[in-house]
Amino acid sequence: MREMIEDWESLDDTTLVAEAKEGNREAFGELVRRHRSKVYGYARSMVQEAHAAEDIVQDALIRAFLHLGKLVDVERFLPWVHRIVRNQAMTRLKQDGRQRETTFTGLEAAMAGGEEEIEMWGRLDYVLNRVARGMEKEMLQDGLPEERLMRLETQRVLMEIVSCLKPRERQIFESHFFRQLSPQEIAREFSLSSANVYQVISRTRKKVIQERIRIIVDSYIQTRKDWGTMGKTMLETGKWQENAHSWATAGNVLHALAKAAGRDDSLAMVMGLTGLAFRIQVLPDVHIAGPTAFDFAEVFRKGLQNLGLSVKIVNGMKPGIGENFNLLDETEKGPKAMKKRDIHQALPEALELIHQSLDRGYPVLAWDLCIPEFGMLYGYDDEQKLLYMEECGRKDTIGYEGLGRGVMEEIFVLAVDAANPASLKDGLRGALQMITEHYSGKEPNVPAEAVNGLEAYDVWIEAFRGKGVEANGNAYNAAVVGSSRKYASWFLEEAARSSEAFGQDDEKVKGLLSEAAETYRQVAQAFAELHTLFPYPEGGNPNDPKVAPQAVALLEKAKKLETQGAKQLENLSNFID
């Protein structure tokens, strides 16, 4: 009779619970559909991350399946499930930061590459083997209804994810993970070489993880729909942006974020207080990635603190330096090339931060949306799964799954979390500490290939002398550093004109600011001449024996001046302290 029921929606919870206790999956499915958003909301109230709440809810529902027979008062189903969710959440919170057993649905995102990639594959092996052992153990038991339901649910979750595999791949995958056959045994069974089996297993692991990320993203969007937060938001960007722009794209976007958070600072002030106006990093052959060869999270977090802004960050950066985007073949760029790349492991977490920030009316800084530069996300459309973006003055859209699939295959998103009062004196003190650390080459987490601070000039000069300069990258470095020094001069002038007092040495401090401003104006002038020699993107002829000596002379002049400027800023820091 139970199997004949069709209109489950018309039944009350008490009847559904009674049916589910007898092993009716449809009844339990209706209970889940009816109460899932409430259960999710309760889980979300205990943990911050949406994907963590999803894991807790799914694990709690499976536990409810297993232990439904223990529910005495069938009218107390929802409070009973809430208690399971609470226990799951408390366990997760207590174990946070420590090694813990990982369920398949709770498999945490890991960054691809190097040791982390090995860890990711090892963790996947562990999870799949654990699922296989659990299924085998349950099959040996008497087949109680809740255990059969648990096994079916486990199989359903797993099979939904492995459904992305081709029939042959799936057979080998299941033989390895469920039947526990060695690659050599699989090779004999399928008439393949062991090398081919290893390749198939490696390929299928990658596909399974990609499919899991897609399922997480789809589940996240479905949760927004269930929760009533799914929609479309587009912020007005014009009120945050000035006509002036720096070649340092991070500065432009951080300025917009600061304005949106209520800071009424000029672009020069943002560039100065974040330290971006004083940065210089150079790579061998003066690679185009030099200006962005630093730890974004460390520098931006510290820099924005000087503006009184705290931030949230999702950091999915890879180690090392990528290719020069401008020199890549056109087939490696654009939407078609993007679709061939893997979905980034950090995508679910990044989407959640983007939604949180845009829903509060704050735009988001993002890296490598279409090109390896910093852009701004200012809107989203959940129905179309699109993000509205602006990058290097161009407005466009990017699909949710496109985030992190640019040429660099990296994700970095930053959103303002809170704005706090900050004085110019305190901001300047923090900025000078950052600048001094950078100039001395003591900044942490610098890529191995890069040389930063004043020593970067030596690498740049040596590249010219050795005729090993990449034209496009050199022209870009000259443009970015020159533009930054111009803003450095304007920042120091603006600070000197400020009505804010710096204590008993107020006049002395403002005098030092003005002196340093003049020094950096001269540095900017030297780079303006260098930029004339090597216009971007054309690049000029940096390895021409007649041109290279001129470049060396200008860089030596700039280094001498900037060394003087660094000393002036150090003296200024001592006075402020």
Coordinates of C-alpha atoms in Angstrom, one line a residue:
M1 CA 0.0 0.0 0.0
R2 CA 2.8 2.4 0.8
E3 CA 4.3 2.0 -2.6
M4 CA 0.9 3.2 -4.1
I5 CA 1.1 6.6 -2.6
E6 CA 1.7 9.3 -5.2
D7 CA 0.7 12.6 -3.7
W8 CA 3.4 12.8 -1.0
E9 CA 3.1 16.6 -0.7
S10 CA -0.5 16.2 0.7
L11 CA 0.7 14.2 3.7
D12 CA 1.7 15.8 7.0
D13 CA 5.1 15.3 8.6
T14 CA 3.9 12.7 11.1
T15 CA 2.7 10.4 8.4
L16 CA 5.8 11.0 6.3
V17 CA 8.1 10.2 9.3
A18 CA 6.1 7.0 9.9
E19 CA 6.5 5.9 6.3
A20 CA 10.2 6.8 6.3
K21 CA 10.8 4.7 9.4
E22 CA 9.5 1.8 7.4
G23 CA 12.1 2.4 4.8
N24 CA 10.2 4.4 2.3
R25 CA 12.7 6.6 0.5
E26 CA 10.0 8.8 -1.2
A27 CA 8.6 9.8 2.2
F28 CA 12.0 10.8 3.5
G29 CA 12.7 12.6 0.2
E30 CA 9.6 14.7 0.7
L31 CA 10.6 15.5 4.3
V32 CA 14.0 16.6 3.0
R33 CA 12.5 18.8 0.3
R34 CA 10.1 20.3 2.8
H35 CA 12.6 21.2 5.5
R36 CA 16.0 21.4 3.8
S37 CA 16.1 25.2 3.6
K38 CA 15.3 25.5 7.3
V39 CA 17.9 22.9 8.2
Y40 CA 20.5 24.7 6.0
G41 CA 19.6 28.0 7.6
Y42 CA 20.3 26.5 11.1
A43 CA 23.6 25.1 9.9
R44 CA 24.6 28.4 8.4
S45 CA 23.9 30.2 11.7
M46 CA 26.6 28.0 13.3
V47 CA 29.3 28.0 10.5
Q48 CA 30.3 30.9 8.2
E49 CA 31.0 29.1 5.0
A50 CA 28.2 28.0 2.7
H51 CA 29.9 24.9 1.5
A52 CA 30.7 23.8 5.1
A53 CA 27.0 24.2 5.9
E54 CA 26.1 22.2 2.9
D55 CA 28.4 19.4 4.0
I56 CA 26.9 19.4 7.5
V57 CA 23.4 19.3 6.2
Q58 CA 24.1 16.4 3.9
D59 CA 25.9 14.4 6.5
A60 CA 23.2 15.2 9.0
L61 CA 20.4 14.0 6.6
I62 CA 22.3 10.7 6.0
R63 CA 22.6 10.2 9.8
A64 CA 18.9 10.9 10.1
F65 CA 18.4 8.1 7.6
L66 CA 20.5 5.8 9.6
H67 CA 18.9 6.5 13.0
L68 CA 15.3 7.3 12.1
G69 CA 14.3 4.2 14.0
K70 CA 15.4 5.8 17.2
L71 CA 13.0 8.8 16.8
V72 CA 10.3 8.0 19.4
D73 CA 8.1 11.1 19.0
V74 CA 7.5 11.3 15.2
E75 CA 6.0 14.8 15.6
R76 CA 9.4 16.1 16.7
F77 CA 11.2 15.3 13.4
L78 CA 12.5 18.8 12.6
P79 CA 13.8 19.5 16.2
W80 CA 15.4 16.1 16.1
V81 CA 17.2 16.8 12.8
H82 CA 18.2 20.3 14.2
R83 CA 19.9 18.5 17.1
I84 CA 21.8 16.2 14.6
V85 CA 22.9 19.3 12.6
R86 CA 24.0 21.0 15.8
N87 CA 26.1 18.0 16.8
Q88 CA 27.7 17.8 13.4
A89 CA 28.4 21.5 13.4
M90 CA 30.0 21.5 16.9
T91 CA 32.1 18.5 15.9
R92 CA 33.3 20.4 12.8
L93 CA 34.1 23.6 14.7
K94 CA 36.0 21.7 17.4
Q95 CA 38.1 19.8 14.8
D96 CA 38.7 22.9 12.6
G97 CA 42.4 23.3 12.0
R98 CA 43.2 19.7 12.9
Q99 CA 43.5 16.6 10.8
R100 CA 40.1 14.9 10.6
E101 CA 38.4 12.1 8.7
T102 CA 36.9 13.4 5.5
T103 CA 33.6 12.3 3.9
F104 CA 33.2 12.4 0.2
T105 CA 30.8 15.3 0.3
G106 CA 33.2 17.0 2.7
L107 CA 36.2 16.6 0.5
E108 CA 37.9 20.0 0.9
A109 CA 39.2 22.0 -2.1
A110 CA 42.9 21.7 -2.6
M111 CA 45.1 23.8 -4.9
A112 CA 46.4 21.9 -7.9
G113 CA 50.1 21.7 -8.4
G114 CA 53.2 20.2 -6.6
E115 CA 52.8 18.7 -3.2
E116 CA 49.3 20.1 -2.8
E117 CA 48.2 18.2 -5.9
I118 CA 49.7 15.0 -4.5
E119 CA 47.8 15.7 -1.3
M120 CA 44.6 16.2 -3.2
W121 CA 44.9 12.9 -5.0
G122 CA 45.9 11.1 -1.8
R123 CA 42.9 12.5 0.0
L124 CA 40.6 11.4 -2.9
D125 CA 42.1 7.9 -2.8
Y126 CA 41.4 7.8 1.0
V127 CA 37.8 8.9 0.6
L128 CA 36.9 6.5 -2.2
N129 CA 38.6 3.6 -0.5
R130 CA 36.7 4.5 2.8
V131 CA 33.4 4.6 0.9
A132 CA 34.2 1.2 -0.8
R133 CA 35.0 -0.4 2.6
G134 CA 31.9 1.0 4.2
M135 CA 29.7 -0.3 1.4
E136 CA 31.3 -3.7 1.6
K137 CA 30.8 -3.8 5.4
E138 CA 27.2 -2.9 5.1
M139 CA 26.5 -5.6 2.5
L140 CA 27.8 -8.2 4.9
Q141 CA 25.2 -7.3 7.5
D142 CA 21.6 -8.4 7.8
G143 CA 20.3 -5.7 5.5
L144 CA 18.4 -3.5 8.0
P145 CA 16.2 -0.9 6.2
E146 CA 18.2 2.2 7.4
E147 CA 21.5 0.5 6.5
R148 CA 20.2 -0.3 3.0
L149 CA 19.1 3.3 2.7
M150 CA 22.5 4.6 3.8
R151 CA 24.2 2.4 1.2
L152 CA 21.9 3.5 -1.5
E153 CA 22.4 7.2 -0.6
T154 CA 26.2 6.8 -0.5
Q155 CA 26.1 5.1 -3.9
R156 CA 23.8 7.8 -5.3
V157 CA 26.1 10.7 -4.2
L158 CA 29.2 8.9 -5.5
M159 CA 27.6 7.8 -8.7
E160 CA 26.3 11.2 -9.4
I161 CA 29.9 12.5 -9.3
V162 CA 31.5 9.6 -11.3
S163 CA 28.8 9.8 -14.0
C164 CA 31.1 12.2 -15.8
L165 CA 33.3 9.3 -16.8
K166 CA 33.1 7.4 -20.1
P167 CA 32.1 3.7 -19.8
R168 CA 35.6 2.3 -20.1
E169 CA 37.0 4.9 -17.6
R170 CA 34.2 4.1 -15.2
Q171 CA 34.9 0.4 -15.3
I172 CA 38.6 0.9 -14.5
F173 CA 37.8 3.5 -11.9
E174 CA 35.3 1.2 -10.1
S175 CA 37.7 -1.7 -10.4
H176 CA 40.4 0.3 -8.7
F177 CA 38.4 2.1 -6.0
F178 CA 35.5 -0.3 -5.3
R179 CA 36.9 -3.7 -6.1
Q180 CA 40.3 -2.7 -4.8
L181 CA 42.2 -4.2 -7.7
S182 CA 45.8 -3.2 -8.3
P183 CA 46.7 -1.4 -11.5
Q184 CA 48.5 -4.6 -12.6
E185 CA 45.4 -6.7 -12.0
I186 CA 43.3 -4.2 -13.9
A187 CA 45.8 -4.2 -16.8
R188 CA 45.4 -8.0 -17.1
E189 CA 41.6 -7.8 -16.9
F190 CA 41.2 -5.1 -19.5
S191 CA 44.2 -6.2 -21.8
L192 CA 46.0 -2.9 -21.1
S193 CA 49.5 -2.0 -20.1
S194 CA 50.1 -1.0 -16.5
A195 CA 51.2 2.4 -17.8
N196 CA 47.8 2.9 -19.6
V197 CA 46.0 1.9 -16.4
Y198 CA 47.9 4.5 -14.4
Q199 CA 47.1 7.1 -17.0
V200 CA 43.4 6.3 -16.9
I201 CA 43.2 6.3 -13.1
S202 CA 45.0 9.7 -13.0
R203 CA 42.7 11.1 -15.7
T204 CA 39.5 9.8 -14.0
R205 CA 40.6 11.2 -10.6
K206 CA 40.9 14.6 -12.2
K207 CA 37.5 14.3 -13.9
V208 CA 35.8 13.2 -10.6
I209 CA 37.2 16.2 -8.7
Q210 CA 36.1 18.6 -11.6
E211 CA 32.6 17.1 -11.5
R212 CA 32.5 17.4 -7.8
I213 CA 33.2 21.2 -8.0
R214 CA 30.4 21.5 -10.6
I215 CA 28.0 19.8 -8.3
I216 CA 29.1 22.0 -5.4
V217 CA 28.5 25.1 -7.4
D218 CA 25.1 23.9 -8.6
S219 CA 24.2 23.0 -5.1
Y220 CA 25.3 26.4 -3.9
I221 CA 23.1 28.1 -6.4
Q222 CA 20.1 25.8 -5.5
T223 CA 20.6 26.7 -1.9
R224 CA 20.5 30.4 -2.8
K225 CA 17.2 29.7 -4.6
D226 CA 15.8 27.7 -1.6
W227 CA 16.9 30.4 0.8
G228 CA 15.3 33.2 -1.3
T229 CA 18.6 35.0 -2.0
M230 CA 19.0 34.0 -5.7
G231 CA 18.7 37.0 -8.0
K232 CA 20.6 39.6 -9.9
T233 CA 22.6 42.6 -8.6
M234 CA 24.5 45.3 -10.4
L235 CA 26.3 48.1 -8.6
E236 CA 26.8 51.5 -10.0
T237 CA 30.6 51.9 -10.6
G238 CA 30.8 55.5 -11.7
K239 CA 30.6 57.0 -8.3
W240 CA 33.7 55.2 -7.1
Q241 CA 36.0 55.9 -10.0
E242 CA 38.1 58.9 -11.0
N243 CA 39.1 59.9 -14.5
A244 CA 42.8 59.4 -13.5
H245 CA 44.1 55.8 -13.7
S246 CA 47.4 54.3 -12.8
W247 CA 49.2 51.7 -14.8
A248 CA 49.2 49.6 -11.6
T249 CA 45.7 48.1 -12.0
A250 CA 45.6 47.0 -8.4
G251 CA 45.7 50.6 -7.3
N252 CA 42.8 51.5 -9.5
V253 CA 40.6 48.7 -8.1
L254 CA 41.6 49.2 -4.5
H255 CA 40.8 52.9 -4.9
A256 CA 37.2 51.9 -6.1
L257 CA 36.8 49.5 -3.1
A258 CA 37.9 52.2 -0.7
K259 CA 35.5 54.7 -2.1
A260 CA 32.7 52.2 -1.9
A261 CA 33.5 51.5 1.7
G262 CA 33.2 55.2 2.5
R263 CA 36.8 56.4 2.2
D264 CA 37.0 59.7 0.4
D265 CA 40.7 59.3 -0.7
S266 CA 42.4 60.3 -3.9
L267 CA 43.9 57.6 -6.1
A268 CA 47.4 59.0 -5.1
M269 CA 46.5 58.6 -1.4
V270 CA 45.4 55.0 -1.9
M271 CA 48.5 54.2 -4.0
G272 CA 50.7 55.7 -1.3
L273 CA 49.1 54.3 1.8
T274 CA 49.0 50.8 0.4
G275 CA 52.6 51.0 -0.7
L276 CA 51.8 50.3 -4.3
A277 CA 53.3 53.7 -5.4
F278 CA 56.7 52.6 -4.2
R279 CA 56.9 49.0 -5.4
I280 CA 59.5 47.6 -7.9
Q281 CA 60.0 43.9 -8.7
V282 CA 62.1 42.7 -11.6
L283 CA 62.4 39.2 -13.1
P284 CA 65.1 37.9 -15.4
D285 CA 64.8 39.3 -19.0
V286 CA 62.5 42.0 -17.4
H287 CA 59.5 39.7 -17.8
I288 CA 56.0 41.3 -18.0
A289 CA 55.0 39.6 -14.7
G290 CA 57.5 41.7 -12.7
P291 CA 55.0 44.4 -11.5
T292 CA 52.7 41.7 -10.1
A293 CA 55.4 39.3 -8.7
F294 CA 54.4 39.7 -5.0
D295 CA 52.2 38.2 -2.4
F296 CA 48.8 39.8 -3.1
A297 CA 47.2 38.7 0.1
E298 CA 50.0 39.9 2.3
V299 CA 50.5 43.3 0.6
F300 CA 46.8 44.2 0.1
R301 CA 45.8 43.2 3.6
K302 CA 48.5 45.3 5.2
G303 CA 48.1 48.1 2.8
L304 CA 44.3 48.4 3.3
Q305 CA 44.8 48.3 7.0
N306 CA 46.5 51.7 6.6
L307 CA 43.2 52.9 5.2
G308 CA 41.3 51.5 8.1
L309 CA 39.9 48.7 6.0
S310 CA 39.8 45.0 6.9
V311 CA 39.3 42.5 4.2
K312 CA 38.3 38.9 3.3
I313 CA 40.3 37.0 0.7
V314 CA 40.1 33.8 -1.3
N315 CA 43.6 33.0 -2.4
G316 CA 43.9 30.4 -5.1
M317 CA 47.3 31.5 -6.5
K318 CA 49.8 29.1 -8.0
P319 CA 53.6 29.3 -7.3
G320 CA 55.9 30.5 -10.1
I321 CA 55.5 32.9 -12.9
G322 CA 53.4 32.3 -16.0
E323 CA 53.8 33.1 -19.7
N324 CA 53.6 36.6 -21.1
F325 CA 50.0 36.9 -22.1
N326 CA 50.7 39.3 -24.9
L327 CA 53.1 36.9 -26.6
L328 CA 50.8 33.8 -26.5
D329 CA 49.2 32.4 -29.6
E330 CA 45.6 33.6 -30.0
T331 CA 44.4 30.0 -29.7
E332 CA 45.5 30.1 -26.0
K333 CA 43.3 33.1 -25.2
G334 CA 39.6 33.8 -25.2
P335 CA 36.5 31.8 -24.2
K336 CA 37.3 28.6 -26.2
A337 CA 40.7 28.3 -24.5
M338 CA 39.1 29.0 -21.1
K339 CA 36.6 26.2 -21.5
K340 CA 39.5 23.7 -22.0
R341 CA 41.0 24.5 -18.6
D342 CA 40.0 22.9 -15.3
I343 CA 37.5 24.5 -13.0
H344 CA 39.4 26.0 -10.1
Q345 CA 39.3 24.2 -6.7
A346 CA 38.6 27.6 -4.9
L347 CA 35.6 28.5 -7.1
P348 CA 32.8 27.7 -4.6
E349 CA 34.5 29.7 -1.8
A350 CA 35.2 32.6 -4.2
L351 CA 31.6 32.7 -5.4
E352 CA 30.3 32.9 -1.8
L353 CA 32.6 35.8 -1.0
I354 CA 31.6 37.6 -4.2
H355 CA 27.9 37.2 -3.4
Q356 CA 28.4 38.3 0.2
S357 CA 30.2 41.5 -0.8
L358 CA 28.0 42.5 -3.7
D359 CA 24.9 41.9 -1.6
R360 CA 26.3 44.4 0.9
G361 CA 26.9 46.9 -2.0
Y362 CA 30.7 46.5 -2.1
P363 CA 32.5 45.6 -5.3
V364 CA 35.2 42.9 -5.4
L365 CA 38.8 42.9 -6.6
A366 CA 39.6 39.9 -8.8
W367 CA 42.8 38.8 -10.6
D368 CA 43.1 37.4 -14.1
L369 CA 39.5 37.6 -15.2
C370 CA 40.3 37.8 -18.9
I371 CA 44.0 38.9 -18.8
P372 CA 46.6 38.7 -16.0
E373 CA 45.7 42.0 -14.5
F374 CA 43.4 43.2 -11.6
G375 CA 39.8 43.8 -12.4
M376 CA 36.6 44.6 -10.5
L377 CA 33.5 42.5 -10.1
Y378 CA 30.4 44.7 -9.6
G379 CA 27.4 42.5 -10.3
Y380 CA 26.0 39.0 -10.7
D381 CA 23.1 37.2 -12.3
D382 CA 22.4 33.8 -10.6
E383 CA 19.9 32.7 -13.2
Q384 CA 22.5 33.1 -16.0
K385 CA 25.4 32.3 -13.8
L386 CA 27.2 35.4 -14.9
L387 CA 29.5 37.9 -13.1
Y388 CA 29.7 41.5 -14.3
M389 CA 33.3 42.7 -14.5
E390 CA 35.5 45.7 -15.4
E391 CA 39.1 45.1 -16.3
C392 CA 41.5 47.7 -17.7
G393 CA 38.6 50.0 -18.6
R394 CA 36.6 47.3 -20.4
K395 CA 33.3 46.1 -19.1
D396 CA 32.2 42.5 -19.8
T397 CA 30.7 39.4 -18.2
I398 CA 32.3 36.1 -17.2
G399 CA 30.5 32.9 -16.4
Y400 CA 30.7 31.5 -12.8
E401 CA 32.7 28.6 -14.0
G402 CA 35.0 30.9 -15.9
L403 CA 36.4 32.4 -12.7
G404 CA 39.9 30.9 -12.3
R405 CA 40.1 29.6 -15.8
G406 CA 42.1 32.5 -17.3
V407 CA 45.6 32.1 -18.8
M408 CA 47.1 31.9 -15.4
E409 CA 44.5 29.5 -14.0
E410 CA 44.4 31.3 -10.7
I411 CA 41.8 32.7 -8.4
F412 CA 42.3 35.7 -6.2
V413 CA 39.3 37.7 -4.9
L414 CA 39.3 40.3 -2.2
A415 CA 36.4 42.1 -0.6
V416 CA 36.2 44.8 2.1
D417 CA 34.9 43.3 5.3
A418 CA 34.7 46.4 7.5
A419 CA 35.8 50.1 7.6
N420 CA 37.3 51.6 10.7
P421 CA 38.4 55.1 11.6
A422 CA 42.1 55.7 10.6
S423 CA 44.2 58.8 10.9
L424 CA 46.7 59.9 8.2
K425 CA 49.5 59.7 10.8
D426 CA 48.7 56.0 11.6
G427 CA 48.2 55.1 8.0
L428 CA 51.5 56.8 7.0
R429 CA 53.3 55.0 9.8
G430 CA 52.1 51.6 8.5
A431 CA 52.8 52.5 4.9
L432 CA 56.4 53.6 5.6
Q433 CA 57.1 50.3 7.4
M434 CA 55.9 48.4 4.4
I435 CA 57.9 50.6 2.0
T436 CA 61.1 50.3 4.0
E437 CA 60.7 46.5 4.3
H438 CA 60.1 46.3 0.5
Y439 CA 63.1 48.5 -0.4
S440 CA 65.4 46.5 1.8
G441 CA 64.4 43.2 0.1
K442 CA 63.0 41.8 3.4
E443 CA 59.4 41.5 2.2
P444 CA 58.1 37.9 2.8
N445 CA 56.8 35.5 0.3
V446 CA 58.5 37.0 -2.8
P447 CA 58.5 34.6 -5.8
A448 CA 61.8 32.8 -6.1
E449 CA 62.4 34.3 -9.6
A450 CA 61.8 37.9 -8.5
V451 CA 64.1 40.5 -7.0
N452 CA 62.3 43.3 -5.3
G453 CA 63.2 46.7 -3.8
L454 CA 66.3 48.7 -4.7
E455 CA 68.2 45.6 -5.8
A456 CA 65.7 45.1 -8.6
Y457 CA 67.4 48.0 -10.4
D458 CA 70.6 45.9 -10.6
V459 CA 68.8 43.0 -12.3
W460 CA 67.2 45.4 -14.7
I461 CA 70.5 47.1 -15.6
E462 CA 72.3 43.7 -16.0
A463 CA 69.6 42.5 -18.4
F464 CA 70.3 45.5 -20.6
R465 CA 74.1 45.0 -20.4
G466 CA 73.7 41.3 -21.3
K467 CA 71.3 42.1 -24.2
G468 CA 68.7 39.8 -22.5
V469 CA 65.7 42.1 -22.3
E470 CA 62.2 41.0 -23.5
A471 CA 60.9 44.1 -25.3
N472 CA 57.2 43.9 -24.4
G473 CA 57.8 43.1 -20.7
N474 CA 60.4 45.8 -20.4
A475 CA 58.1 48.4 -21.8
Y476 CA 55.4 47.3 -19.4
N477 CA 57.7 47.4 -16.4
A478 CA 58.8 50.9 -17.3
A479 CA 55.3 52.1 -17.7
V480 CA 54.1 50.7 -14.4
V481 CA 57.0 51.8 -12.3
G482 CA 57.1 55.2 -13.8
S483 CA 53.3 55.7 -13.3
S484 CA 53.7 54.5 -9.7
R485 CA 56.5 57.0 -8.9
K486 CA 54.4 59.8 -10.3
Y487 CA 51.6 58.8 -7.8
A488 CA 54.2 58.5 -5.1
S489 CA 55.2 62.1 -5.6
W490 CA 51.6 63.2 -5.6
F491 CA 50.9 61.2 -2.5
L492 CA 53.7 62.8 -0.6
E493 CA 52.7 66.3 -1.7
E494 CA 49.1 65.6 -0.6
A495 CA 50.2 64.3 2.8
A496 CA 52.4 67.5 3.2
R497 CA 49.4 69.7 2.4
S498 CA 47.2 67.8 4.8
S499 CA 45.6 69.8 7.6
E500 CA 46.2 66.9 10.0
A501 CA 48.9 67.6 12.5
F502 CA 51.8 65.1 13.1
G503 CA 52.5 66.2 16.7
Q504 CA 55.3 68.5 17.9
D505 CA 57.4 67.8 14.9
D506 CA 54.6 68.7 12.5
E507 CA 56.5 71.2 10.4
K508 CA 59.6 69.0 10.2
V509 CA 57.5 66.0 9.1
K510 CA 55.7 68.1 6.4
G511 CA 59.1 69.4 5.3
L512 CA 60.4 65.9 4.9
L513 CA 57.3 64.9 3.0
S514 CA 57.8 67.8 0.5
E515 CA 61.5 66.9 0.0
A516 CA 60.7 63.3 -0.7
A517 CA 57.9 64.3 -3.1
E518 CA 60.5 66.2 -5.2
T519 CA 62.8 63.2 -5.2
Y520 CA 60.1 60.9 -6.5
R521 CA 59.0 63.5 -9.1
Q522 CA 62.6 63.2 -10.5
V523 CA 62.4 59.4 -10.4
A524 CA 59.1 59.6 -12.3
Q525 CA 60.8 61.9 -14.9
A526 CA 63.6 59.4 -15.5
F527 CA 61.0 56.7 -16.1
A528 CA 59.1 58.9 -18.4
E529 CA 62.2 59.2 -20.6
L530 CA 62.6 55.4 -20.4
H531 CA 59.0 55.0 -21.4
T532 CA 59.6 57.2 -24.5
L533 CA 62.4 54.9 -25.5
F534 CA 60.3 51.8 -25.0
P535 CA 56.6 52.6 -25.6
Y536 CA 54.1 49.9 -24.5
P537 CA 53.1 47.6 -26.0
E538 CA 55.4 48.0 -29.0
G539 CA 58.5 47.8 -26.8
G540 CA 61.1 49.5 -29.0
N541 CA 64.5 47.9 -29.4
P542 CA 65.9 47.4 -25.8
N543 CA 68.8 45.1 -27.0
D544 CA 70.0 47.5 -29.7
P545 CA 73.7 48.4 -28.8
K546 CA 72.9 52.1 -29.5
V547 CA 69.8 52.2 -27.3
A548 CA 70.8 49.9 -24.3
P549 CA 73.4 52.4 -22.9
Q550 CA 70.8 55.1 -22.8
A551 CA 68.4 52.8 -20.8
V552 CA 71.2 51.9 -18.4
A553 CA 72.0 55.5 -17.8
L554 CA 68.4 56.3 -17.0
L555 CA 68.0 53.3 -14.7
E556 CA 71.2 54.2 -12.8
K557 CA 69.9 57.7 -12.4
A558 CA 66.5 56.4 -11.2
K559 CA 68.2 54.1 -8.7
K560 CA 70.4 56.8 -7.3
L561 CA 67.4 59.1 -6.8
E562 CA 65.2 56.3 -5.4
T563 CA 67.9 55.3 -2.9
Q564 CA 67.9 58.9 -1.8
G565 CA 64.1 58.8 -1.6
A566 CA 64.2 55.6 0.5
K567 CA 66.5 57.3 3.0
Q568 CA 64.2 60.3 3.2
L569 CA 61.3 58.0 3.9
E570 CA 63.3 56.2 6.6
N571 CA 64.0 59.5 8.3
L572 CA 60.4 60.4 8.0
S573 CA 59.4 57.1 9.6
N574 CA 61.7 57.8 12.5
F575 CA 60.2 61.3 13.1
I576 CA 56.6 59.9 13.0
D577 CA 57.4 57.1 15.4

